[in-house]
Tab-separated table of N, CA and C in Angstrom:
chain	number	residue	atom	x	y	z
J	1	CYS	N	33.995	-7.617	-59.700
J	1	CYS	CA	34.404	-8.472	-58.707
J	1	CYS	C	34.881	-9.850	-58.721
J	2	TRP	N	35.805	-10.285	-57.598
J	2	TRP	CA	36.621	-11.435	-58.000
J	2	TRP	C	35.582	-12.656	-57.576
J	3	ALA	N	34.498	-12.719	-57.026
J	3	ALA	CA	33.654	-13.745	-56.480
J	3	ALA	C	32.454	-13.625	-57.567
J	4	CYS	N	32.418	-13.119	-58.747
J	4	CYS	CA	31.507	-13.102	-59.670
J	4	CYS	C	31.325	-14.303	-60.367
J	5	LEU	N	30.033	-14.737	-60.956
J	5	LEU	CA	29.832	-15.960	-61.465
J	5	LEU	C	29.440	-15.540	-63.111
J	6	GLY	N	30.221	-16.487	-64.105
J	6	GLY	CA	29.562	-16.486	-65.270
J	6	GLY	C	28.275	-17.472	-65.783
J	7	LEU	N	27.016	-16.634	-66.153
J	7	LEU	CA	26.127	-17.335	-66.693
J	7	LEU	C	25.992	-17.420	-68.132
J	8	PHE	N	25.557	-18.779	-68.427
J	8	PHE	CA	25.468	-19.021	-69.845
J	8	PHE	C	23.921	-19.384	-69.908
J	9	GLY	N	23.398	-19.445	-71.152
J	9	GLY	CA	21.823	-19.980	-71.414
J	9	GLY	C	21.914	-21.578	-71.571
J	10	GLU	N	20.666	-21.961	-72.099
J	10	GLU	CA	20.795	-23.323	-72.288
J	10	GLU	C	21.914	-23.944	-73.036
J	11	THR	N	22.361	-25.061	-72.776
J	11	THR	CA	23.332	-25.397	-73.659
J	11	THR	C	22.746	-26.104	-75.271
J	12	SER	N	21.761	-26.555	-74.966
J	12	SER	CA	21.283	-26.840	-76.222
J	12	SER	C	20.959	-25.698	-77.267
J	13	ASP	N	20.995	-24.502	-77.001
J	13	ASP	CA	20.621	-23.187	-77.646
J	13	ASP	C	21.905	-23.120	-78.691
J	14	TRP	N	23.084	-23.480	-78.032
J	14	TRP	CA	24.327	-23.246	-78.782
J	14	TRP	C	24.837	-24.478	-79.748
J	15	ILE	N	24.343	-25.557	-79.803
J	15	ILE	CA	24.935	-26.601	-80.399
J	15	ILE	C	24.473	-26.162	-82.049
J	16	GLY	N	25.602	-26.247	-82.866
J	16	GLY	CA	25.514	-25.895	-84.318
J	16	GLY	C	25.284	-24.513	-84.508
J	17	LYS	N	25.311	-23.673	-83.644
J	17	LYS	CA	25.023	-22.142	-83.908
J	17	LYS	C	26.233	-21.327	-84.151
J	18	ALA	N	26.321	-20.695	-85.118
J	18	ALA	CA	27.452	-19.562	-85.280
J	18	ALA	C	27.463	-18.600	-84.353
J	19	VAL	N	28.365	-17.844	-83.889
J	19	VAL	CA	28.529	-16.859	-83.080
J	19	VAL	C	28.972	-15.579	-83.675
J	20	THR	N	28.168	-14.532	-83.817
J	20	THR	CA	28.453	-13.441	-84.315
J	20	THR	C	29.083	-12.333	-83.501
J	21	ILE	N	29.842	-11.477	-84.039
J	21	ILE	CA	30.748	-10.225	-83.484
J	21	ILE	C	29.583	-9.669	-82.699
J	22	GLY	N	29.812	-9.275	-81.324
J	22	GLY	CA	28.877	-8.614	-80.681
J	22	GLY	C	27.845	-9.135	-79.944
J	23	GLU	N	27.696	-10.498	-80.117
J	23	GLU	CA	26.461	-11.315	-79.738
J	23	GLU	C	26.829	-11.519	-78.236
J	24	GLN	N	25.719	-11.642	-77.282
J	24	GLN	CA	26.008	-11.904	-75.990
J	24	GLN	C	26.292	-13.482	-75.696
J	25	VAL	N	27.342	-14.067	-75.236
J	25	VAL	CA	27.325	-15.330	-74.972
J	25	VAL	C	27.525	-15.509	-73.421
J	26	ILE	N	27.953	-14.757	-72.709
J	26	ILE	CA	28.081	-14.805	-71.174
J	26	ILE	C	27.429	-13.849	-70.599
J	27	GLN	N	26.899	-13.857	-69.261
J	27	GLN	CA	26.562	-12.754	-68.305
J	27	GLN	C	27.376	-12.809	-67.137
J	28	ILE	N	27.846	-11.976	-66.571
J	28	ILE	CA	28.668	-11.906	-65.364
J	28	ILE	C	27.672	-11.543	-64.180
J	29	ALA	N	27.774	-12.104	-63.251
J	29	ALA	CA	26.650	-11.812	-62.133
J	29	ALA	C	27.290	-11.989	-60.814
J	30	ASP	N	26.870	-11.070	-59.775
J	30	ASP	CA	27.513	-11.103	-58.368
J	30	ASP	C	26.445	-11.980	-57.738
J	31	PRO	N	26.766	-13.114	-57.192
J	31	PRO	CA	25.862	-14.068	-56.524
J	31	PRO	C	25.115	-13.321	-55.008
J	32	THR	N	25.785	-12.231	-54.511
J	32	THR	CA	25.361	-11.422	-53.349
J	32	THR	C	24.251	-10.556	-53.662
J	33	GLN	N	24.263	-10.128	-55.013
J	33	GLN	CA	23.194	-9.221	-55.323
J	33	GLN	C	21.901	-9.745	-56.149
J	34	VAL	N	21.494	-10.884	-55.745
J	34	VAL	CA	20.172	-11.369	-56.308
J	34	VAL	C	18.873	-10.597	-56.112
J	35	GLU	N	18.311	-10.434	-57.271
J	35	GLU	CA	17.059	-9.945	-57.194
J	35	GLU	C	15.835	-10.760	-57.939
J	36	ILE	N	14.573	-10.274	-57.937
J	36	ILE	CA	13.421	-11.080	-58.606
J	36	ILE	C	13.191	-10.327	-59.860
J	37	THR	N	12.888	-10.993	-60.855
J	37	THR	CA	12.332	-10.669	-62.177
J	37	THR	C	10.947	-11.108	-62.361
J	38	ILE	N	9.960	-10.410	-62.355
J	38	ILE	CA	8.571	-10.880	-62.450
J	38	ILE	C	7.903	-10.566	-63.606
J	39	GLN	N	7.202	-11.539	-64.198
J	39	GLN	CA	6.393	-11.087	-65.491
J	39	GLN	C	4.770	-11.140	-64.907
J	40	LEU	N	4.509	-10.226	-65.115
J	40	LEU	CA	3.020	-9.748	-64.623
J	40	LEU	C	2.132	-9.836	-65.847
J	41	PRO	N	1.245	-10.728	-66.318
J	41	PRO	CA	0.569	-10.851	-67.414
J	41	PRO	C	-0.508	-9.420	-67.307
J	42	ILE	N	-0.668	-8.966	-68.652
J	42	ILE	CA	-1.576	-7.700	-68.636
J	42	ILE	C	-3.040	-7.852	-67.902
J	43	SER	N	-3.361	-9.245	-68.162
J	43	SER	CA	-4.809	-9.752	-67.652
J	43	SER	C	-5.071	-9.663	-66.417
J	44	ASP	N	-3.669	-9.927	-65.589
J	44	ASP	CA	-3.581	-9.941	-64.112
J	44	ASP	C	-3.087	-8.383	-63.614
J	45	ALA	N	-2.781	-7.561	-64.247
J	45	ALA	CA	-2.600	-6.201	-63.745
J	45	ALA	C	-3.129	-5.637	-62.872
J	46	ILE	N	-2.486	-5.217	-61.693
J	46	ILE	CA	-3.186	-4.414	-60.561
J	46	ILE	C	-2.399	-3.266	-60.307
J	47	ARG	N	-2.979	-2.233	-59.739
J	47	ARG	CA	-2.305	-1.084	-59.267
J	47	ARG	C	-1.472	-1.205	-58.030
J	48	LEU	N	-0.230	-1.182	-58.229
J	48	LEU	CA	0.780	-1.565	-57.058
J	48	LEU	C	1.492	-0.068	-57.032
J	49	ASP	N	1.594	-0.137	-55.734
J	49	ASP	CA	2.648	1.395	-55.119
J	49	ASP	C	3.946	0.923	-55.187
J	50	GLU	N	4.743	2.046	-55.052
J	50	GLU	CA	6.180	1.932	-55.040
J	50	GLU	C	6.387	1.443	-53.774
J	51	GLN	N	7.473	0.424	-53.550
J	51	GLN	CA	7.874	-0.354	-52.635
J	51	GLN	C	6.861	-1.280	-52.223
J	52	ALA	N	5.963	-1.845	-53.063
J	52	ALA	CA	5.050	-2.735	-52.896
J	52	ALA	C	5.597	-4.081	-52.483
J	53	GLN	N	5.021	-4.888	-51.431
J	53	GLN	CA	5.393	-6.144	-50.894
J	53	GLN	C	5.094	-7.142	-51.791
J	54	VAL	N	6.225	-7.976	-51.944
J	54	VAL	CA	6.519	-9.253	-52.795
J	54	VAL	C	6.666	-10.219	-52.053
J	55	LYS	N	6.245	-11.528	-52.136
J	55	LYS	CA	6.565	-12.837	-51.468
J	55	LYS	C	7.048	-13.733	-52.656
J	56	LEU	N	7.977	-14.200	-52.425
J	56	LEU	CA	8.409	-15.458	-53.814
J	56	LEU	C	8.604	-16.592	-52.984
J	57	TYR	N	7.770	-17.583	-53.791
J	57	TYR	CA	7.782	-19.095	-53.488
J	57	TYR	C	8.636	-19.941	-54.375
J	58	LEU	N	9.432	-20.342	-53.891
J	58	LEU	CA	10.501	-21.127	-55.094
J	58	LEU	C	9.796	-22.500	-55.568
J	59	THR	N	9.923	-22.874	-56.715
J	59	THR	CA	9.456	-24.094	-57.101
J	59	THR	C	9.968	-25.048	-56.420
J	60	SER	N	11.275	-25.034	-56.252
J	60	SER	CA	12.071	-26.115	-55.467
J	60	SER	C	11.791	-26.234	-53.971
J	61	ASN	N	11.284	-25.018	-53.286
J	61	ASN	CA	10.973	-24.827	-51.976
J	61	ASN	C	9.824	-24.483	-51.893
J	62	PRO	N	8.432	-24.703	-52.069
J	62	PRO	CA	7.376	-23.995	-52.023
J	62	PRO	C	6.858	-23.581	-50.459
J	63	GLN	N	7.307	-24.405	-49.493
J	63	GLN	CA	6.986	-24.118	-48.332
J	63	GLN	C	7.564	-22.681	-47.728
J	64	THR	N	8.790	-22.462	-48.113
J	64	THR	CA	9.308	-21.178	-47.615
J	64	THR	C	9.151	-19.920	-48.619
J	65	SER	N	9.049	-19.034	-47.954
J	65	SER	CA	8.801	-17.691	-48.903
J	65	SER	C	9.993	-16.637	-48.505
J	66	TYR	N	10.200	-15.719	-49.300
J	66	TYR	CA	11.186	-14.780	-49.293
J	66	TYR	C	10.558	-13.564	-49.362
J	67	GLN	N	10.631	-12.354	-48.383
J	67	GLN	CA	10.411	-11.211	-48.624
J	67	GLN	C	10.865	-10.281	-49.600
J	68	ALA	N	10.458	-9.515	-50.365
J	68	ALA	CA	11.022	-8.545	-51.112
J	68	ALA	C	10.128	-7.340	-51.413
J	69	LYS	N	10.860	-6.365	-51.896
J	69	LYS	CA	9.925	-5.015	-52.288
J	69	LYS	C	10.342	-4.575	-53.724
J	70	LEU	N	9.063	-4.152	-54.224
J	70	LEU	CA	9.211	-3.776	-55.726
J	70	LEU	C	9.934	-2.678	-55.764
J	71	TYR	N	10.689	-2.445	-56.846
J	71	TYR	CA	11.569	-1.154	-57.268
J	71	TYR	C	11.182	-0.813	-58.572
J	72	TYR	N	10.933	-1.590	-59.279
J	72	TYR	CA	10.859	-1.187	-60.886
J	72	TYR	C	9.610	-1.816	-61.531
J	73	TYR	N	8.851	-1.270	-62.215
J	73	TYR	CA	7.498	-1.624	-62.978
J	73	TYR	C	7.555	-0.946	-64.253
J	74	ALA	N	7.644	-1.995	-65.274
J	74	ALA	CA	7.809	-1.294	-66.569
J	74	ALA	C	6.543	-0.657	-67.048
J	75	TYR	N	6.868	0.492	-67.949
J	75	TYR	CA	5.727	1.120	-68.383
J	75	TYR	C	4.981	0.479	-69.439
J	76	GLN	N	5.450	-0.165	-70.293
J	76	GLN	CA	5.007	-0.896	-71.495
J	76	GLN	C	5.118	-2.344	-71.358
J	77	PRO	N	3.995	-3.147	-71.546
J	77	PRO	CA	4.254	-4.727	-71.631
J	77	PRO	C	5.001	-5.216	-72.986
J	78	GLU	N	5.575	-6.323	-72.736
J	78	GLU	CA	6.231	-7.030	-73.551
J	78	GLU	C	5.985	-8.316	-73.815
J	79	VAL	N	6.147	-8.822	-75.017
J	79	VAL	CA	5.934	-10.369	-75.089
J	79	VAL	C	6.840	-11.135	-74.748
J	80	THR	N	6.694	-12.208	-73.591
J	80	THR	CA	7.492	-13.057	-73.012
J	80	THR	C	7.788	-14.232	-73.954
J	81	PRO	N	9.102	-15.028	-73.489
J	81	PRO	CA	9.319	-16.188	-74.321
J	81	PRO	C	7.985	-17.173	-74.453
J	82	SER	N	7.145	-17.158	-73.408
J	82	SER	CA	6.176	-18.095	-73.536
J	82	SER	C	4.989	-17.510	-74.322
J	83	ASN	N	5.073	-16.275	-75.114
J	83	ASN	CA	4.341	-15.685	-75.822
J	83	ASN	C	2.950	-15.296	-74.972
J	84	ILE	N	3.113	-14.551	-73.861
J	84	ILE	CA	2.161	-13.965	-73.151
J	84	ILE	C	2.652	-12.596	-73.102
J	85	VAL	N	1.883	-11.507	-73.046
J	85	VAL	CA	2.045	-10.028	-73.066
J	85	VAL	C	2.058	-9.788	-71.625
J	86	ALA	N	3.206	-9.359	-71.040
J	86	ALA	CA	3.144	-9.059	-69.630
J	86	ALA	C	4.079	-7.775	-69.565
J	87	TYR	N	3.839	-7.364	-68.220
J	87	TYR	CA	4.517	-6.220	-67.581
J	87	TYR	C	6.030	-6.689	-66.792
J	88	LYS	N	7.208	-6.190	-67.157
J	88	LYS	CA	8.301	-6.764	-66.400
J	88	LYS	C	8.374	-5.958	-65.060
J	89	LEU	N	8.536	-6.732	-63.969
J	89	LEU	CA	8.679	-5.797	-62.477
J	89	LEU	C	9.777	-6.694	-62.038
J	90	LYS	N	10.633	-5.921	-61.180
J	90	LYS	CA	11.629	-6.302	-60.490
J	90	LYS	C	11.718	-5.920	-58.936
J	91	ALA	N	12.198	-6.569	-58.054
J	91	ALA	CA	12.036	-6.574	-56.634
J	91	ALA	C	13.577	-6.927	-56.037
J	92	ARG	N	13.596	-6.398	-54.897
J	92	ARG	CA	14.999	-6.536	-54.170
J	92	ARG	C	14.512	-7.377	-52.785
J	93	PHE	N	15.195	-8.041	-52.510
J	93	PHE	CA	14.880	-8.790	-50.991
J	93	PHE	C	15.202	-7.997	-50.013
J	94	ASP	N	14.277	-8.164	-49.039
J	94	ASP	CA	14.445	-7.537	-47.748
J	94	ASP	C	15.201	-8.336	-46.640
J	95	GLY	N	15.924	-7.595	-45.811
J	95	GLY	CA	16.773	-8.215	-44.674
J	95	GLY	C	18.122	-9.000	-45.188
J	96	GLU	N	18.560	-9.414	-44.375
J	96	GLU	CA	19.959	-10.081	-44.343
J	96	GLU	C	19.882	-11.599	-44.285
J	97	TYR	N	18.902	-12.189	-44.649
J	97	TYR	CA	18.561	-13.706	-44.538
J	97	TYR	C	19.248	-14.319	-45.717
J	98	GLU	N	19.488	-15.655	-46.054
J	98	GLU	CA	19.984	-16.312	-46.973
J	98	GLU	C	19.057	-16.079	-48.323
J	99	LYS	N	19.611	-15.541	-49.270
J	99	LYS	CA	18.780	-15.402	-50.524
J	99	LYS	C	18.921	-16.492	-51.410
J	100	PRO	N	17.916	-16.613	-52.565
J	100	PRO	CA	17.932	-17.864	-52.976
J	100	PRO	C	19.080	-17.911	-54.230
J	101	ARG	N	19.516	-18.972	-54.578
J	101	ARG	CA	20.375	-19.011	-55.787
J	101	ARG	C	20.074	-18.486	-57.092
J	102	LEU	N	20.901	-17.824	-57.868
J	102	LEU	CA	20.585	-17.336	-59.017
J	102	LEU	C	20.029	-18.162	-60.156
J	103	GLY	N	19.164	-17.919	-60.788
J	103	GLY	CA	18.603	-19.000	-61.871
J	103	GLY	C	17.366	-19.557	-61.339
J	104	GLN	N	17.079	-19.498	-59.928
J	104	GLN	CA	15.895	-20.328	-59.527
J	104	GLN	C	14.469	-19.634	-59.986
J	105	SER	N	13.500	-20.389	-60.141
J	105	SER	CA	12.070	-19.933	-60.573
J	105	SER	C	11.075	-20.094	-59.537
J	106	GLY	N	9.822	-19.557	-59.655
J	106	GLY	CA	8.884	-19.804	-58.706
J	106	GLY	C	7.737	-18.839	-58.893
J	107	THR	N	6.805	-18.719	-58.095
J	107	THR	CA	5.863	-17.823	-57.943
J	107	THR	C	5.930	-16.615	-57.214
J	108	ALA	N	5.555	-15.488	-57.524
J	108	ALA	CA	5.518	-14.316	-56.689
J	108	ALA	C	4.061	-13.613	-56.362
J	109	LYS	N	4.074	-13.442	-55.064
J	109	LYS	CA	2.612	-12.909	-54.669
J	109	LYS	C	2.903	-11.453	-54.641
J	110	LEU	N	1.943	-10.728	-55.264
J	110	LEU	CA	2.276	-9.110	-55.333
J	110	LEU	C	0.962	-8.613	-54.260
J	111	TYR	N	1.472	-7.862	-53.378
J	111	TYR	CA	0.440	-7.137	-52.523
J	111	TYR	C	0.260	-5.480	-52.974
J	112	GLY	N	-1.246	-5.359	-53.275
J	112	GLY	CA	-1.550	-4.207	-54.071
J	112	GLY	C	-2.653	-3.600	-52.794
J	113	GLU	N	-3.001	-2.501	-53.224
J	113	GLU	CA	-3.885	-1.797	-52.476
J	113	GLU	C	-5.377	-2.603	-52.235
J	114	ARG	N	-6.170	-2.294	-51.346
J	114	ARG	CA	-7.459	-3.237	-51.067
J	114	ARG	C	-8.483	-2.651	-52.098
J	115	VAL	N	-9.167	-3.488	-52.507
J	115	VAL	CA	-10.429	-3.289	-53.339
J	115	VAL	C	-11.390	-3.793	-52.835
J	116	PRO	N	-12.615	-3.217	-53.269
J	116	PRO	CA	-14.086	-3.897	-52.756
J	116	PRO	C	-14.079	-5.302	-53.653
J	117	PHE	N	-14.774	-6.266	-52.684
J	117	PHE	CA	-14.822	-7.383	-53.127
J	117	PHE	C	-15.509	-7.666	-54.298
J	118	ILE	N	-16.639	-6.936	-54.796
J	118	ILE	CA	-17.343	-7.266	-55.864
J	118	ILE	C	-16.409	-6.858	-57.168
J	119	TYR	N	-15.362	-5.881	-57.028
J	119	TYR	CA	-14.307	-5.448	-58.077
J	119	TYR	C	-13.447	-6.513	-58.320
J	120	TYR	N	-13.157	-7.388	-57.143
J	120	TYR	CA	-12.042	-8.472	-57.166
J	120	TYR	C	-12.876	-9.544	-57.965
J	121	ILE	N	-14.187	-9.928	-57.620
J	121	ILE	CA	-14.739	-11.016	-58.424
J	121	ILE	C	-14.960	-10.683	-59.868
J	122	MET	N	-15.367	-9.455	-60.305
J	122	MET	CA	-15.744	-9.020	-61.519
J	122	MET	C	-14.635	-8.386	-62.326
J	123	ARG	N	-13.217	-8.407	-61.898
J	123	ARG	CA	-12.165	-7.818	-62.524
J	123	ARG	C	-12.014	-8.570	-64.040
J	124	LYS	N	-11.902	-9.843	-63.921
J	124	LYS	CA	-11.522	-10.713	-65.077
J	124	LYS	C	-12.667	-10.575	-66.149
J	125	PRO	N	-14.079	-10.701	-65.702
J	125	PRO	CA	-15.179	-10.759	-66.630
J	125	PRO	C	-15.358	-9.293	-67.496
J	126	LEU	N	-14.920	-8.327	-66.584
J	126	LEU	CA	-15.060	-6.992	-67.127
J	126	LEU	C	-14.193	-6.808	-68.007
J	127	ALA	N	-12.810	-7.132	-67.766
J	127	ALA	CA	-11.474	-7.102	-68.684
J	127	ALA	C	-11.911	-7.815	-69.981
J	128	ALA	N	-12.427	-9.069	-69.877
J	128	ALA	CA	-13.024	-9.650	-71.143
J	128	ALA	C	-14.038	-8.767	-71.890
J	129	LEU	N	-15.053	-8.284	-71.428
J	129	LEU	CA	-15.915	-7.653	-72.004
J	129	LEU	C	-15.341	-6.345	-72.515
J	130	ARG	N	-14.298	-5.656	-72.098
J	130	ARG	CA	-13.762	-4.557	-72.636
J	130	ARG	C	-13.129	-4.974	-73.960
J	131	GLN	N	-12.466	-6.055	-73.721
J	131	GLN	CA	-11.786	-6.552	-74.943
J	131	GLN	C	-13.007	-6.845	-76.114
J	132	TRP	N	-13.911	-7.510	-75.727
J	132	TRP	CA	-14.921	-8.013	-76.822
J	132	TRP	C	-15.508	-6.736	-77.417
J	133	ILE	N	-15.874	-5.473	-76.677
J	133	ILE	CA	-16.506	-4.374	-77.395
J	133	ILE	C	-15.535	-3.355	-77.767
J	134	GLY	N	-14.181	-3.707	-77.520
J	134	GLY	CA	-13.007	-2.753	-77.912
J	134	GLY	C	-13.221	-1.354	-77.145
J	135	TRP	N	-13.472	-1.489	-75.693
J	135	TRP	CA	-13.140	-0.046	-75.244
J	135	TRP	C	-12.250	-0.247	-74.182
């Protein structure tokens, strides 16, 4: 597309670094096709339906939320750059309102199925117990 943008990583990452053949230097992106990439830590993993609702709160404007729907949930978790094991999720925005700019970050709120209150309270202690006893 003629209105696409070239995206580069952090400038300081390239200082003094030799580039090899086949190494990714630039990404081409269409600013009209913005989507959300979510890193869900395995300790916070919940059961999510296809097309689960997602609300995005940007760090730069936390008063405004953006509605989206989940369309991808990774089968296996990966280690993130912040050294956390997490599932990778992706969501597309709902509606035709103004979408956020590429590269912005924030917090995503995921809506799963309802669970009993006692399970919600005991979820983290039960997960820690399972890890401790190896079950």
